[in-house]
Coordinates of C-alpha atoms in Angstrom, one line a residue:
M10 CA -33.9 90.4 44.0
P11 CA -34.8 87.4 41.9
K12 CA -38.0 85.5 42.7
S13 CA -37.6 81.8 43.7
K14 CA -39.2 79.1 41.6
S15 CA -40.8 77.3 44.5
G16 CA -43.9 76.3 42.5
S17 CA -42.4 75.7 39.1
L18 CA -41.7 72.3 37.5
P19 CA -38.1 71.0 37.5
T20 CA -36.1 71.7 34.4
K21 CA -34.2 69.0 32.5
T22 CA -31.0 70.5 34.0
D23 CA -32.5 70.1 37.5
Q24 CA -33.5 66.5 36.8
Y25 CA -30.0 65.7 35.4
L26 CA -28.3 67.2 38.4
E27 CA -30.5 65.1 40.6
F28 CA -29.5 62.0 38.6
I29 CA -25.8 62.9 38.9
R30 CA -26.2 62.9 42.7
T31 CA -27.4 59.3 42.5
V32 CA -24.4 58.0 40.5
H33 CA -21.3 56.4 42.3
L34 CA -18.2 54.9 40.7
K35 CA -17.8 51.3 41.8
G36 CA -14.8 50.3 39.7
L37 CA -12.6 51.2 36.7
G38 CA -10.4 48.9 34.7
M39 CA -8.9 47.8 31.4
D40 CA -11.2 45.3 29.6
E41 CA -9.0 44.8 26.4
A42 CA -5.8 46.2 25.0
N43 CA -3.8 45.7 21.8
F44 CA -0.5 47.1 20.8
K45 CA 1.1 47.1 17.3
I46 CA 4.4 48.6 16.2
D47 CA 6.3 48.5 13.0
R48 CA 9.9 48.3 14.4
A49 CA 11.6 48.7 11.0
Q50 CA 9.6 51.8 10.1
Y51 CA 9.9 53.1 13.7
S52 CA 13.7 53.2 13.5
S53 CA 13.7 55.0 10.2
E54 CA 10.5 57.1 10.1
F55 CA 9.3 57.9 13.6
P56 CA 8.9 61.6 14.1
S57 CA 11.2 63.3 16.6
P58 CA 9.8 63.5 20.1
D59 CA 8.8 67.1 19.8
K60 CA 7.0 66.5 16.5
V61 CA 5.0 63.4 17.3
K62 CA 1.3 63.8 16.7
A63 CA -1.0 61.0 17.8
E64 CA -4.4 60.5 16.2
L65 CA -7.0 59.7 18.8
S66 CA -10.4 58.2 18.1
G67 CA -12.9 56.7 20.4
H68 CA -16.5 56.3 21.5
H69 CA -18.5 55.2 24.6
E70 CA -21.3 52.7 25.0
I71 CA -23.6 51.6 27.8
Y72 CA -22.6 48.0 28.1
D73 CA -24.9 46.7 30.8
Q74 CA -27.7 48.3 32.8
D75 CA -30.2 47.4 35.5
A76 CA -32.2 49.3 38.1
S77 CA -29.2 49.7 40.5
S78 CA -26.1 49.9 38.3
F79 CA -24.7 50.4 34.8
I80 CA -21.4 49.9 33.0
V81 CA -19.9 52.3 30.5
R82 CA -17.2 51.1 28.1
G83 CA -14.8 53.5 26.4
H84 CA -13.2 52.3 23.2
F85 CA -10.1 54.2 22.2
K86 CA -7.5 54.0 19.5
V87 CA -4.2 56.0 19.3
V88 CA -2.2 56.0 16.1
V89 CA 1.2 57.5 15.1
R90 CA 1.8 57.7 11.4
A91 CA 5.0 57.9 9.4
S92 CA 5.5 60.8 7.0
S93 CA 4.4 58.4 4.3
G94 CA 1.0 58.0 6.1
S95 CA 1.4 54.4 7.2
E96 CA 0.8 53.4 10.8
I97 CA 4.0 53.0 12.9
V98 CA 2.3 52.7 16.3
D99 CA -1.3 51.5 16.9
I100 CA -2.7 51.1 20.4
S101 CA -6.3 50.1 21.0
C102 CA -8.0 49.6 24.3
T103 CA -11.4 49.3 26.0
I104 CA -11.8 50.6 29.5
G105 CA -14.8 49.7 31.6
A106 CA -16.3 51.8 34.4
S107 CA -19.0 50.3 36.7
F108 CA -21.4 52.7 38.4
A109 CA -23.9 52.2 41.2
L110 CA -27.3 54.0 41.2
D111 CA -29.2 55.1 44.3
K112 CA -32.4 54.9 42.3
E113 CA -33.4 53.8 38.8
A114 CA -32.4 56.2 36.1
K115 CA -34.0 57.2 32.8
K116 CA -32.3 56.1 29.6
A117 CA -31.8 59.8 28.5
S118 CA -29.9 60.6 31.7
L119 CA -27.7 57.5 31.2
E120 CA -27.0 58.5 27.6
R121 CA -26.1 62.1 28.6
F122 CA -23.8 60.8 31.4
M123 CA -22.1 58.4 28.9
Q124 CA -21.5 61.2 26.4
N125 CA -20.3 63.8 28.9
E126 CA -19.2 62.8 32.4
A127 CA -17.8 59.4 31.5
R128 CA -14.9 61.1 29.7
L129 CA -13.9 62.7 33.0
V130 CA -13.6 59.2 34.5
F131 CA -11.8 57.6 31.5
W132 CA -9.4 60.4 30.5
P133 CA -6.7 60.2 33.4
Y134 CA -6.7 56.4 33.1
L135 CA -6.3 56.6 29.3
R136 CA -3.5 59.2 29.5
H137 CA -1.5 57.1 32.0
F138 CA -2.1 53.9 30.0
I139 CA -0.9 55.4 26.7
A140 CA 2.2 57.0 28.3
D141 CA 3.1 53.8 30.2
S142 CA 2.4 51.5 27.3
T143 CA 4.5 53.5 24.8
Y144 CA 7.3 53.6 27.4
R145 CA 7.1 49.8 27.7
M146 CA 7.2 49.5 23.9
A147 CA 10.6 51.1 24.1
I148 CA 9.6 54.1 22.1
Y149 CA 9.2 57.8 23.0
P150 CA 6.4 57.9 25.5
L151 CA 3.2 59.5 24.0
V152 CA 1.7 62.0 26.4
L153 CA -1.9 62.9 25.7
P154 CA -3.0 66.5 26.7
L155 CA -4.2 67.1 30.2
T156 CA -7.7 67.8 29.1
S157 CA -10.3 65.4 27.8
E158 CA -11.7 68.1 25.5
V159 CA -9.4 66.8 22.7
P160 CA -11.8 66.0 19.9
T161 CA -12.0 62.3 19.2
N162 CA -13.1 60.9 15.8
Q163 CA -16.1 58.7 16.5
Q164 CA -15.5 55.2 15.2

C-alpha cells in the first residue's frame, strides 16, 4: 500500500489544483468582431462544402487583474482561402471571460490558467459564433471541430 504524503510540501500541481478551486466564471461575451468576404471570389472560387479548410489562429491574454478577479481575452481569426491563396472569408473576434477569485492568485497560476483552461471556456462559444456568423454571411457554415485541441497559430 502506498504511503501518504502527510508531512511533505505541496507540489506545483497541488498548488495549481487548489488555485483552480478558487476560480469561478462570472461572465463570457463578445468584445469585438469583424467579418470580411470577397463575394466575387466566393461565387467562383469557394471550395465545395466537403473540402473547406479553415485556417485558425489565436492567442489569449490576461486583460485585467486584481486581488478578487481577472479577465482573459481570446483573440481569434478564421480564414478560408481560394485555391489561388487569396482570402475569401476572414472572421476575427475577441471574446472576453471574467473570472472571480476566492483568494488572491499568483501570476504563474493565472498564466497557466490562461494558456490551458481558458480554451475550454472559449471553444464552444467560438465554434457557435463561427458557424452562426458564416450562416448569416450567406455562405456554407464553417463548423470548427468539437475539440479545442486544434492547433492555433499564435499571432
